[in-house]
PDB file of C-alpha atoms in Angstrom:
ATOM      1  CA  ASN A   1      10.990   3.930 -16.589  1.00 75.00           C
ATOM      2  CA  ALA A   2       9.583   6.471 -14.119  1.00 82.00           C
ATOM      3  CA  GLY A   3       7.125   4.059 -12.441  1.00 93.00           C
ATOM      4  CA  VAL A   4       4.216   5.850 -10.783  1.00 96.00           C
ATOM      5  CA  THR A   5       4.335   9.632 -10.758  1.00 97.00           C
ATOM      6  CA  GLN A   6       2.061  12.017  -8.871  1.00 97.00           C
ATOM      7  CA  THR A   7       1.558  15.756  -9.069  1.00 97.00           C
ATOM      8  CA  PRO A   8       1.492  18.044  -7.202  1.00 97.00           C
ATOM      9  CA  LYS A   9       3.663  17.026  -4.237  1.00 96.00           C
ATOM     10  CA  PHE A  10       1.929  19.443  -1.883  1.00 97.00           C
ATOM     11  CA  ARG A  11      -1.122  21.660  -2.078  1.00 97.00           C
ATOM     12  CA  ILE A  12      -3.103  23.897   0.224  1.00 97.00           C
ATOM     13  CA  LEU A  13      -6.803  24.285  -0.574  1.00 97.00           C
ATOM     14  CA  LYS A  14      -9.447  26.492   0.912  1.00 97.00           C
ATOM     15  CA  ILE A  15     -12.708  24.922   2.021  1.00 97.00           C
ATOM     16  CA  GLY A  16     -15.040  24.582  -0.949  1.00 96.00           C
ATOM     17  CA  GLN A  17     -12.337  24.702  -3.608  1.00 97.00           C
ATOM     18  CA  SER A  18     -11.810  21.839  -6.011  1.00 96.00           C
ATOM     19  CA  MET A  19      -8.716  20.288  -7.503  1.00 96.00           C
ATOM     20  CA  THR A  20      -7.440  17.303  -9.444  1.00 98.00           C
ATOM     21  CA  LEU A  21      -4.604  15.106  -8.233  1.00 98.00           C
ATOM     22  CA  GLN A  22      -2.718  13.664 -11.152  1.00 98.00           C
ATOM     23  CA  CYS A  23      -1.354  10.124 -11.347  1.00 98.00           C
ATOM     24  CA  ALA A  24       0.444   8.452 -14.232  1.00 98.00           C
ATOM     25  CA  GLN A  25       2.239   5.140 -14.695  1.00 96.00           C
ATOM     26  CA  ASP A  26       4.455   3.949 -17.540  1.00 95.00           C
ATOM     27  CA  MET A  27       4.470   0.227 -16.737  1.00 92.00           C
ATOM     28  CA  ASN A  28       1.381  -0.623 -18.823  1.00 91.00           C
ATOM     29  CA  HIS A  29      -0.424  -1.790 -15.699  1.00 91.00           C
ATOM     30  CA  ASN A  30      -4.131  -2.391 -16.044  1.00 89.00           C
ATOM     31  CA  TYR A  31      -4.980  -1.849 -12.362  1.00 90.00           C
ATOM     32  CA  MET A  32      -4.689   1.542 -10.712  1.00 93.00           C
ATOM     33  CA  TYR A  33      -5.678   2.716  -7.231  1.00 94.00           C
ATOM     34  CA  TRP A  34      -6.068   5.795  -5.097  1.00 97.00           C
ATOM     35  CA  TYR A  35      -5.458   5.611  -1.350  1.00 96.00           C
ATOM     36  CA  ARG A  36      -5.476   8.187   1.398  1.00 97.00           C
ATOM     37  CA  GLN A  37      -3.436   8.032   4.563  1.00 96.00           C
ATOM     38  CA  ASP A  38      -4.316  10.044   7.637  1.00 94.00           C
ATOM     39  CA  PRO A  39      -1.636  10.701  10.296  1.00 87.00           C
ATOM     40  CA  GLY A  40      -0.633   7.543  12.176  1.00 84.00           C
ATOM     41  CA  MET A  41      -3.028   5.370  10.208  1.00 88.00           C
ATOM     42  CA  GLY A  42      -2.816   2.813   7.452  1.00 89.00           C
ATOM     43  CA  LEU A  43      -3.890   3.457   3.880  1.00 93.00           C
ATOM     44  CA  LYS A  44      -7.550   3.460   2.927  1.00 94.00           C
ATOM     45  CA  LEU A  45      -8.705   2.720  -0.608  1.00 93.00           C
ATOM     46  CA  ILE A  46     -10.692   5.553  -2.224  1.00 96.00           C
ATOM     47  CA  TYR A  47     -11.244   4.336  -5.785  1.00 95.00           C
ATOM     48  CA  TYR A  48      -9.705   1.812  -8.100  1.00 92.00           C
ATOM     49  CA  SER A  49      -9.753   0.942 -11.784  1.00 92.00           C
ATOM     50  CA  VAL A  50      -9.253  -2.430 -13.483  1.00 88.00           C
ATOM     51  CA  GLY A  51      -8.711  -0.898 -16.897  1.00 89.00           C
ATOM     52  CA  ALA A  52      -9.420   2.100 -19.106  1.00 92.00           C
ATOM     53  CA  GLY A  53     -13.041   3.129 -18.815  1.00 94.00           C
ATOM     54  CA  ILE A  54     -13.703   1.007 -15.693  1.00 93.00           C
ATOM     55  CA  THR A  55     -13.669   2.433 -12.182  1.00 94.00           C
ATOM     56  CA  ASP A  56     -15.190   1.393  -8.881  1.00 92.00           C
ATOM     57  CA  LYS A  57     -15.517   2.650  -5.326  1.00 93.00           C
ATOM     58  CA  GLY A  58     -13.227   1.619  -2.544  1.00 91.00           C
ATOM     59  CA  GLU A  59     -13.656   2.016   1.191  1.00 90.00           C
ATOM     60  CA  VAL A  60     -13.877   5.836   1.413  1.00 95.00           C
ATOM     61  CA  PRO A  61     -15.142   7.273  -1.918  1.00 96.00           C
ATOM     62  CA  ASN A  62     -17.341  10.118  -0.650  1.00 96.00           C
ATOM     63  CA  GLY A  63     -16.172  13.556  -1.794  1.00 96.00           C
ATOM     64  CA  TYR A  64     -14.037  12.176  -4.627  1.00 97.00           C
ATOM     65  CA  ASN A  65     -14.405  11.275  -8.282  1.00 97.00           C
ATOM     66  CA  VAL A  66     -12.141   9.478 -10.718  1.00 97.00           C
ATOM     67  CA  SER A  67     -11.887   8.768 -14.410  1.00 95.00           C
ATOM     68  CA  ARG A  68      -9.709   6.420 -16.441  1.00 96.00           C
ATOM     69  CA  SER A  69      -9.674   7.388 -20.093  1.00 96.00           C
ATOM     70  CA  THR A  70      -6.230   5.881 -20.781  1.00 96.00           C
ATOM     71  CA  THR A  71      -4.197   3.009 -19.350  1.00 95.00           C
ATOM     72  CA  GLU A  72      -1.527   5.434 -18.162  1.00 96.00           C
ATOM     73  CA  ASP A  73      -3.523   8.095 -16.288  1.00 97.00           C
ATOM     74  CA  PHE A  74      -5.852   7.942 -13.299  1.00 98.00           C
ATOM     75  CA  PRO A  75      -6.724  11.424 -11.974  1.00 98.00           C
ATOM     76  CA  LEU A  76      -8.532  11.928  -8.669  1.00 98.00           C
ATOM     77  CA  ARG A  77     -10.943  14.841  -8.453  1.00 98.00           C
ATOM     78  CA  LEU A  78     -11.871  16.565  -5.195  1.00 96.00           C
ATOM     79  CA  GLU A  79     -15.048  18.616  -5.371  1.00 90.00           C
ATOM     80  CA  LEU A  80     -15.877  21.069  -2.581  1.00 94.00           C
ATOM     81  CA  ALA A  81     -12.819  20.381  -0.457  1.00 96.00           C
ATOM     82  CA  ALA A  82     -13.417  19.876   3.268  1.00 96.00           C
ATOM     83  CA  PRO A  83     -10.975  19.825   6.231  1.00 96.00           C
ATOM     84  CA  SER A  84     -11.682  16.081   6.599  1.00 96.00           C
ATOM     85  CA  GLN A  85      -9.926  15.586   3.258  1.00 97.00           C
ATOM     86  CA  THR A  86      -6.624  16.797   4.674  1.00 97.00           C
ATOM     87  CA  SER A  87      -4.432  13.764   4.135  1.00 97.00           C
ATOM     88  CA  VAL A  88      -1.637  12.253   2.086  1.00 98.00           C
ATOM     89  CA  TYR A  89      -2.866  10.700  -1.143  1.00 98.00           C
ATOM     90  CA  PHE A  90      -1.092   7.793  -2.784  1.00 98.00           C
ATOM     91  CA  CYS A  91      -1.645   6.434  -6.243  1.00 97.00           C
ATOM     92  CA  ALA A  92      -0.621   2.864  -7.072  1.00 95.00           C
ATOM     93  CA  SER A  93      -0.708   0.478 -10.003  1.00 93.00           C
ATOM     94  CA  SER A  94      -0.428  -3.253 -10.535  1.00 89.00           C
ATOM     95  CA  THR A  95      -1.066  -5.981 -13.015  1.00 79.00           C
ATOM     96  CA  THR A  96      -2.477  -9.471 -12.669  1.00 70.00           C
ATOM     97  CA  ARG A  97      -1.236 -12.824 -13.694  1.00 59.00           C
ATOM     98  CA  THR A  98      -3.292 -15.420 -15.459  1.00 56.00           C
ATOM     99  CA  GLY A  99      -5.540 -16.978 -12.847  1.00 54.00           C
ATOM    100  CA  GLY A 100      -6.280 -13.716 -11.094  1.00 54.00           C
ATOM    101  CA  TYR A 101      -3.424 -13.451  -8.638  1.00 59.00           C
ATOM    102  CA  GLN A 102      -2.497  -9.837  -8.151  1.00 61.00           C
ATOM    103  CA  GLU A 103       1.034  -8.768  -8.774  1.00 70.00           C
ATOM    104  CA  THR A 104       2.885  -6.273  -6.629  1.00 85.00           C
ATOM    105  CA  GLN A 105       1.376  -2.822  -6.225  1.00 90.00           C
ATOM    106  CA  TYR A 106       3.758   0.009  -7.070  1.00 93.00           C
ATOM    107  CA  PHE A 107       3.143   3.260  -5.261  1.00 95.00           C
ATOM    108  CA  GLY A 108       3.813   6.855  -6.175  1.00 96.00           C
ATOM    109  CA  PRO A 109       5.529   9.326  -3.816  1.00 96.00           C
ATOM    110  CA  GLY A 110       2.259  10.827  -2.621  1.00 97.00           C
ATOM    111  CA  THR A 111       0.499  14.197  -2.643  1.00 98.00           C
ATOM    112  CA  ARG A 112       0.181  15.997   0.664  1.00 97.00           C
ATOM    113  CA  LEU A 113      -3.077  17.970   0.799  1.00 97.00           C
ATOM    114  CA  LEU A 114      -4.033  20.511   3.418  1.00 97.00           C
ATOM    115  CA  VAL A 115      -7.561  21.913   3.441  1.00 96.00           C
ATOM    116  CA  LEU A 116      -8.036  25.064   5.506  1.00 95.00           C
TER     117      LEU A 116
ATOM    118  CA  ASP B   1     -11.816  -9.948   4.299  1.00 58.00           C
ATOM    119  CA  ALA B   2      -9.486 -11.856   6.591  1.00 65.00           C
ATOM    120  CA  LYS B   3      -7.718  -9.577   9.069  1.00 88.00           C
ATOM    121  CA  THR B   4      -4.158  -9.456  10.297  1.00 93.00           C
ATOM    122  CA  THR B   5      -2.808  -8.540  13.728  1.00 95.00           C
ATOM    123  CA  GLN B   6       0.625  -7.006  14.204  1.00 96.00           C
ATOM    124  CA  PRO B   7       2.402  -5.425  17.178  1.00 97.00           C
ATOM    125  CA  ASN B   8       2.249  -1.644  17.096  1.00 96.00           C
ATOM    126  CA  SER B   9       5.997  -1.218  17.390  1.00 97.00           C
ATOM    127  CA  MET B  10       9.265  -3.114  17.649  1.00 97.00           C
ATOM    128  CA  GLU B  11      12.843  -2.105  18.235  1.00 97.00           C
ATOM    129  CA  SER B  12      16.062  -3.593  16.954  1.00 96.00           C
ATOM    130  CA  ASN B  13      19.756  -2.859  16.880  1.00 96.00           C
ATOM    131  CA  GLU B  14      21.666  -2.298  13.683  1.00 96.00           C
ATOM    132  CA  GLU B  15      23.153  -5.425  12.065  1.00 95.00           C
ATOM    133  CA  GLU B  16      21.007  -7.739  14.189  1.00 96.00           C
ATOM    134  CA  PRO B  17      18.207  -9.928  12.811  1.00 96.00           C
ATOM    135  CA  VAL B  18      14.624  -8.732  13.173  1.00 97.00           C
ATOM    136  CA  HIS B  19      11.568 -10.980  13.334  1.00 98.00           C
ATOM    137  CA  LEU B  20       8.304  -9.165  12.652  1.00 98.00           C
ATOM    138  CA  PRO B  21       5.259 -11.298  13.533  1.00 97.00           C
ATOM    139  CA  CYS B  22       1.813 -11.287  11.972  1.00 97.00           C
ATOM    140  CA  ASN B  23      -1.257 -13.248  13.036  1.00 96.00           C
ATOM    141  CA  HIS B  24      -3.953 -14.086  10.506  1.00 94.00           C
ATOM    142  CA  SER B  25      -6.056 -16.771  12.150  1.00 93.00           C
ATOM    143  CA  THR B  26      -8.981 -16.403   9.701  1.00 91.00           C
ATOM    144  CA  ILE B  27      -6.860 -16.766   6.559  1.00 90.00           C
ATOM    145  CA  SER B  28      -8.501 -18.715   3.738  1.00 87.00           C
ATOM    146  CA  GLY B  29      -6.857 -21.247   1.478  1.00 85.00           C
ATOM    147  CA  THR B  30      -6.600 -18.789  -1.422  1.00 82.00           C
ATOM    148  CA  ASP B  31      -5.140 -15.866   0.563  1.00 86.00           C
ATOM    149  CA  TYR B  32      -1.615 -14.805  -0.205  1.00 88.00           C
ATOM    150  CA  ILE B  33       0.423 -13.151   2.538  1.00 92.00           C
ATOM    151  CA  HIS B  34       2.020  -9.899   1.447  1.00 92.00           C
ATOM    152  CA  TRP B  35       4.440  -7.643   3.263  1.00 95.00           C
ATOM    153  CA  TYR B  36       4.918  -4.019   2.347  1.00 96.00           C
ATOM    154  CA  ARG B  37       6.892  -1.369   4.142  1.00 97.00           C
ATOM    155  CA  GLN B  38       6.653   2.395   4.235  1.00 96.00           C
ATOM    156  CA  LEU B  39       9.744   4.468   4.827  1.00 95.00           C
ATOM    157  CA  PRO B  40       9.235   7.929   6.355  1.00 92.00           C
ATOM    158  CA  SER B  41       7.508  10.351   3.978  1.00 90.00           C
ATOM    159  CA  GLN B  42       7.349   7.800   1.153  1.00 93.00           C
ATOM    160  CA  GLY B  43       4.770   5.548  -0.430  1.00 94.00           C
ATOM    161  CA  PRO B  44       4.646   1.892   0.548  1.00 95.00           C
ATOM    162  CA  GLU B  45       6.984  -0.521  -1.202  1.00 95.00           C
ATOM    163  CA  TYR B  46       6.680  -4.248  -1.717  1.00 93.00           C
ATOM    164  CA  VAL B  47       8.873  -6.483   0.415  1.00 95.00           C
ATOM    165  CA  ILE B  48       7.820 -10.091  -0.108  1.00 93.00           C
ATOM    166  CA  HIS B  49       4.836 -12.382  -0.462  1.00 90.00           C
ATOM    167  CA  GLY B  50       4.025 -16.071  -0.102  1.00 90.00           C
ATOM    168  CA  LEU B  51       1.235 -18.638  -0.035  1.00 89.00           C
ATOM    169  CA  THR B  52       2.343 -21.741   1.853  1.00 90.00           C
ATOM    170  CA  SER B  53       6.083 -22.205   1.597  1.00 89.00           C
ATOM    171  CA  ASN B  54       8.775 -20.041   3.123  1.00 91.00           C
ATOM    172  CA  VAL B  55      10.117 -17.434   0.709  1.00 91.00           C
ATOM    173  CA  ASN B  56      13.406 -15.612   0.388  1.00 93.00           C
ATOM    174  CA  ASN B  57      14.409 -12.607  -1.655  1.00 90.00           C
ATOM    175  CA  ARG B  58      17.143 -10.012  -1.541  1.00 89.00           C
ATOM    176  CA  MET B  59      15.258  -7.896   0.966  1.00 89.00           C
ATOM    177  CA  ALA B  60      13.919 -10.408   3.462  1.00 95.00           C
ATOM    178  CA  SER B  61      12.616 -13.868   4.251  1.00 96.00           C
ATOM    179  CA  LEU B  62       9.030 -14.864   4.945  1.00 97.00           C
ATOM    180  CA  ALA B  63       8.386 -17.766   7.286  1.00 97.00           C
ATOM    181  CA  ILE B  64       4.822 -19.113   7.134  1.00 96.00           C
ATOM    182  CA  ALA B  65       3.451 -21.350   9.866  1.00 96.00           C
ATOM    183  CA  GLU B  66       2.323 -24.801   8.825  1.00 95.00           C
ATOM    184  CA  ASP B  67      -1.323 -23.979   9.605  1.00 94.00           C
ATOM    185  CA  ARG B  68      -0.875 -20.580   7.868  1.00 94.00           C
ATOM    186  CA  LYS B  69      -2.434 -18.755  10.792  1.00 95.00           C
ATOM    187  CA  SER B  70       0.696 -16.729  11.366  1.00 96.00           C
ATOM    188  CA  SER B  71       3.795 -15.589   9.545  1.00 97.00           C
ATOM    189  CA  THR B  72       7.040 -13.837  10.311  1.00 97.00           C
ATOM    190  CA  LEU B  73       8.974 -11.370   8.225  1.00 98.00           C
ATOM    191  CA  ILE B  74      12.683 -11.769   8.829  1.00 97.00           C
ATOM    192  CA  LEU B  75      15.226  -9.053   8.150  1.00 97.00           C
ATOM    193  CA  HIS B  76      18.531 -10.859   8.462  1.00 94.00           C
ATOM    194  CA  ARG B  77      20.680  -7.836   9.302  1.00 95.00           C
ATOM    195  CA  ALA B  78      18.787  -4.678  10.111  1.00 95.00           C
ATOM    196  CA  THR B  79      20.180  -1.406   8.847  1.00 96.00           C
ATOM    197  CA  LEU B  80      19.135   2.124   9.693  1.00 96.00           C
ATOM    198  CA  ARG B  81      17.436   2.258   6.304  1.00 95.00           C
ATOM    199  CA  ASP B  82      15.100  -0.547   7.404  1.00 97.00           C
ATOM    200  CA  ALA B  83      13.398   1.756   9.912  1.00 97.00           C
ATOM    201  CA  ALA B  84       9.851   1.888   8.577  1.00 97.00           C
ATOM    202  CA  VAL B  85       6.260   0.815   9.132  1.00 96.00           C
ATOM    203  CA  TYR B  86       5.802  -2.795   8.047  1.00 98.00           C
ATOM    204  CA  TYR B  87       2.402  -3.951   6.845  1.00 96.00           C
ATOM    205  CA  CYS B  88       1.252  -7.563   6.733  1.00 96.00           C
ATOM    206  CA  ILE B  89      -1.625  -7.892   4.249  1.00 92.00           C
ATOM    207  CA  LEU B  90      -3.742 -10.752   2.947  1.00 89.00           C
ATOM    208  CA  SER B  91      -4.803 -10.807  -0.676  1.00 82.00           C
ATOM    209  CA  SER B  92      -7.083 -13.411  -2.167  1.00 72.00           C
ATOM    210  CA  SER B  93      -6.351 -15.041  -5.491  1.00 61.00           C
ATOM    211  CA  GLY B  94      -9.983 -14.775  -6.472  1.00 57.00           C
ATOM    212  CA  GLY B  95     -12.857 -12.329  -6.300  1.00 54.00           C
ATOM    213  CA  SER B  96     -11.682  -8.906  -5.160  1.00 52.00           C
ATOM    214  CA  ASN B  97      -8.101 -10.034  -5.332  1.00 54.00           C
ATOM    215  CA  TYR B  98      -6.804  -6.680  -6.460  1.00 65.00           C
ATOM    216  CA  LYS B  99      -7.561  -4.868  -3.222  1.00 72.00           C
ATOM    217  CA  LEU B 100      -5.028  -4.539  -0.441  1.00 81.00           C
ATOM    218  CA  THR B 101      -6.315  -3.618   3.006  1.00 83.00           C
ATOM    219  CA  PHE B 102      -3.683  -1.822   5.047  1.00 87.00           C
ATOM    220  CA  GLY B 103      -3.863  -1.873   8.829  1.00 87.00           C
ATOM    221  CA  LYS B 104      -1.675   0.282  11.067  1.00 89.00           C
ATOM    222  CA  GLY B 105       1.330  -2.002  10.677  1.00 94.00           C
ATOM    223  CA  THR B 106       4.382  -2.338  12.912  1.00 97.00           C
ATOM    224  CA  LEU B 107       6.676   0.625  13.390  1.00 97.00           C
ATOM    225  CA  LEU B 108      10.225  -0.724  13.383  1.00 98.00           C
ATOM    226  CA  THR B 109      12.883   1.393  15.053  1.00 97.00           C
ATOM    227  CA  VAL B 110      16.513   0.486  14.357  1.00 97.00           C
ATOM    228  CA  ASN B 111      19.089   1.695  16.852  1.00 96.00           C
ATOM    229  CA  PRO B 112      22.660   2.422  15.724  1.00 94.00           C
TER     230      PRO B 112
END
């Protein structure tokens, strides 16, 4: 059971380039999330998904896109990378109990992105 | 969303207890109190959560005030590995219950 895995671990992008950050989980969780964390700050929610085929915006969605074609995978797409997108990106997953209470979120190790 | 207030930093000595406070004066009746921590260069990890009663697990204890407007995460014997940023987060059991809002947390330094 690998939990939540993210690739790549580190990437340098030039301004205007695009890339996809990969996230996969093997816990059969229905909820998945993408967060970004800037230096010295807490995590901010970019996008989330409550199940395959369903995604919604979080707090800071501009400049990003997501898709959720399977339960396991939740890739994050950066189009036209900008220096403001330099950050550490964390993917997480969770499930819910009957009654709506959210279970623990499990986080991946993160992808460090530098846009120059 | 109800907010939480935590001290920016705290310091402890190894093998001593640590009490990490969190204020959440606008907490609603359906809000659970979660604690996560983030070790250096890692993703956050779950520590403990509770609703009204005090909770214990292998990692820590959570003491919740009777009026639920504050809580305290207790590490019974701090180790060097407990040095991390600790986040106190409220999560509702209804509506947008799946979202966690992370603040800046408390940076815990553990001295040998």
